[in-house]
C-alpha positions as YAML, in Angstrom:
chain: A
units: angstrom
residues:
- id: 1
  name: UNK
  ca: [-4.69, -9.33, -21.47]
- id: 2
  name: UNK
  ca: [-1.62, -11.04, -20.04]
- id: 3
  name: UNK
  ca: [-0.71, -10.47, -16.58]
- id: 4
  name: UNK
  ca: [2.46, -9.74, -14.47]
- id: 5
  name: UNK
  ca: [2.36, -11.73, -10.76]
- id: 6
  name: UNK
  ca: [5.32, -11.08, -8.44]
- id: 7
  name: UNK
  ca: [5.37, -13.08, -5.02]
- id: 8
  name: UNK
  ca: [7.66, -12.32, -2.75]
- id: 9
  name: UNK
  ca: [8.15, -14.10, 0.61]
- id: 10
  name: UNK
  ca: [11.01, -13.72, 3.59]
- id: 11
  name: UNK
  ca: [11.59, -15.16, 7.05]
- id: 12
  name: UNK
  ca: [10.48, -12.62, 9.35]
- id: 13
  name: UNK
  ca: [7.33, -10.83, 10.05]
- id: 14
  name: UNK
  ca: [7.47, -7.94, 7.83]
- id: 15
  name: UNK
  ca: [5.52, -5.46, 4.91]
- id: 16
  name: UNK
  ca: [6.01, -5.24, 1.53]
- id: 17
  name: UNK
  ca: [5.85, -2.82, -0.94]
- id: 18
  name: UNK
  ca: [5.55, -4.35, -4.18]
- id: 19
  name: UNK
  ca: [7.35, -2.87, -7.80]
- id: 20
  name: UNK
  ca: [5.70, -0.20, -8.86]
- id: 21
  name: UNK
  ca: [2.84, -0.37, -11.46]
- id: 22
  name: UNK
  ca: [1.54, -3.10, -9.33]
- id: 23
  name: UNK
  ca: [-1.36, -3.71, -6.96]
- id: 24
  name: UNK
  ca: [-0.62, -5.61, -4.00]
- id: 25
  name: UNK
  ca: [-3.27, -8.35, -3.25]
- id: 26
  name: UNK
  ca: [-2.20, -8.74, 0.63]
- id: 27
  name: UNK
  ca: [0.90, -9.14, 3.09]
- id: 28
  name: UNK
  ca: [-0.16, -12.93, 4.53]
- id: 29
  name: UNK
  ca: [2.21, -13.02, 7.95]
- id: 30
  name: UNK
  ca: [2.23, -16.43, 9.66]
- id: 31
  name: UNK
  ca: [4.83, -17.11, 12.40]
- id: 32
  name: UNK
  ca: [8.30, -15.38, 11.48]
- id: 33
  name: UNK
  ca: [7.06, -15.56, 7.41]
- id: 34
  name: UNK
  ca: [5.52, -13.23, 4.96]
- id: 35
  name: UNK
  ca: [4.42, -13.54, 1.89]
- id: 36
  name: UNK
  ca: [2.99, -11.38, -0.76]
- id: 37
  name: UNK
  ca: [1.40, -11.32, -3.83]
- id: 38
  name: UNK
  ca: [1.27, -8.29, -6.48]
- id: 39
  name: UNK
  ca: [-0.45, -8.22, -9.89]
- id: 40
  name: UNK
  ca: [-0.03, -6.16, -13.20]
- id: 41
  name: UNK
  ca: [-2.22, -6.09, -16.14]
- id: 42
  name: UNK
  ca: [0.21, -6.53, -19.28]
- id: 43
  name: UNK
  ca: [-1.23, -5.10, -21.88]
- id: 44
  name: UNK
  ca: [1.60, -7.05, -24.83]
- id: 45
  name: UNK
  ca: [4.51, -9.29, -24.09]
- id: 46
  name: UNK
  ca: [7.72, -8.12, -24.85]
- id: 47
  name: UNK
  ca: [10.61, -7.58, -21.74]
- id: 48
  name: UNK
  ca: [8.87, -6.13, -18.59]
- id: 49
  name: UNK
  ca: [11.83, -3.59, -17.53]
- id: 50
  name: UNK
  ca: [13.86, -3.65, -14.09]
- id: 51
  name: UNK
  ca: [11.39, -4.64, -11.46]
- id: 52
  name: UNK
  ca: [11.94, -4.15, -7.54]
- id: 53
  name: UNK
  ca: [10.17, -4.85, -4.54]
- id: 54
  name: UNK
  ca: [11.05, -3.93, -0.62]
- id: 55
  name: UNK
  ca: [10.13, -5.71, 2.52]
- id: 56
  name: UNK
  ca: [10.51, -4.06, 5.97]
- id: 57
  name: UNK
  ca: [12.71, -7.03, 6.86]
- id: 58
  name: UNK
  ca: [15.94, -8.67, 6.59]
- id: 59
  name: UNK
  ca: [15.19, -11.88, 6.45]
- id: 60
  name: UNK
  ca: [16.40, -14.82, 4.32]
- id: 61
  name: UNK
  ca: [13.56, -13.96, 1.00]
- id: 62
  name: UNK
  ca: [13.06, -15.36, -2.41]
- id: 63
  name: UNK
  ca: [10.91, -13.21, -5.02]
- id: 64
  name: UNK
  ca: [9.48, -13.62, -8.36]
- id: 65
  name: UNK
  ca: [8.24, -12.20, -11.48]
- id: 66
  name: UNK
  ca: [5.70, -14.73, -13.52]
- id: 67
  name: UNK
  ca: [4.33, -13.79, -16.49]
- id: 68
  name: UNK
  ca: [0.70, -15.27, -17.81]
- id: 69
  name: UNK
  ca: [-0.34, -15.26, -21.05]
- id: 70
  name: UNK
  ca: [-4.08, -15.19, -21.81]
- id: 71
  name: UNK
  ca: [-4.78, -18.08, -24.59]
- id: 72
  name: UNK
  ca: [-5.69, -17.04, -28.27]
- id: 73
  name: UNK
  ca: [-8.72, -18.58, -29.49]
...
């Protein structure tokens, strides 16, 4: 199966909720910064839909939505 991984960091100690369908894997908080990870079992490729996230903070952030492919053998 492919998989969906959204990370999502901003400059501030904060929580995140990740996009729905997703299972957060944990809100790491070091000085001022956050940073999560979310994941998403994909079960085809094809366009993934509007995806959004929230963070309890205001921040300067920067987010993303990688998708992996599984290789065919």
């Amino acid at each position: 199966e492919d998989v969906l991984l959204y990370v999502a960091a901003v400059t501030d100690d904060a929580t995140f909720t990740p996009p729905p369908g997703m299972t957060e894997l944990t809100d790491r908080e070091e000085t001022r910064r956050t940073l999560t990870p979310a994941l998403e079992l994909a079960p085809s490729s094809g366009p993934t839909g509007t995806r959004s996230g929230t963070s309890t903070a205001d921040g300067v952030w920067a987010a993303a939505l990688i998708s992996i492919t599984a290789p065919v053998e």
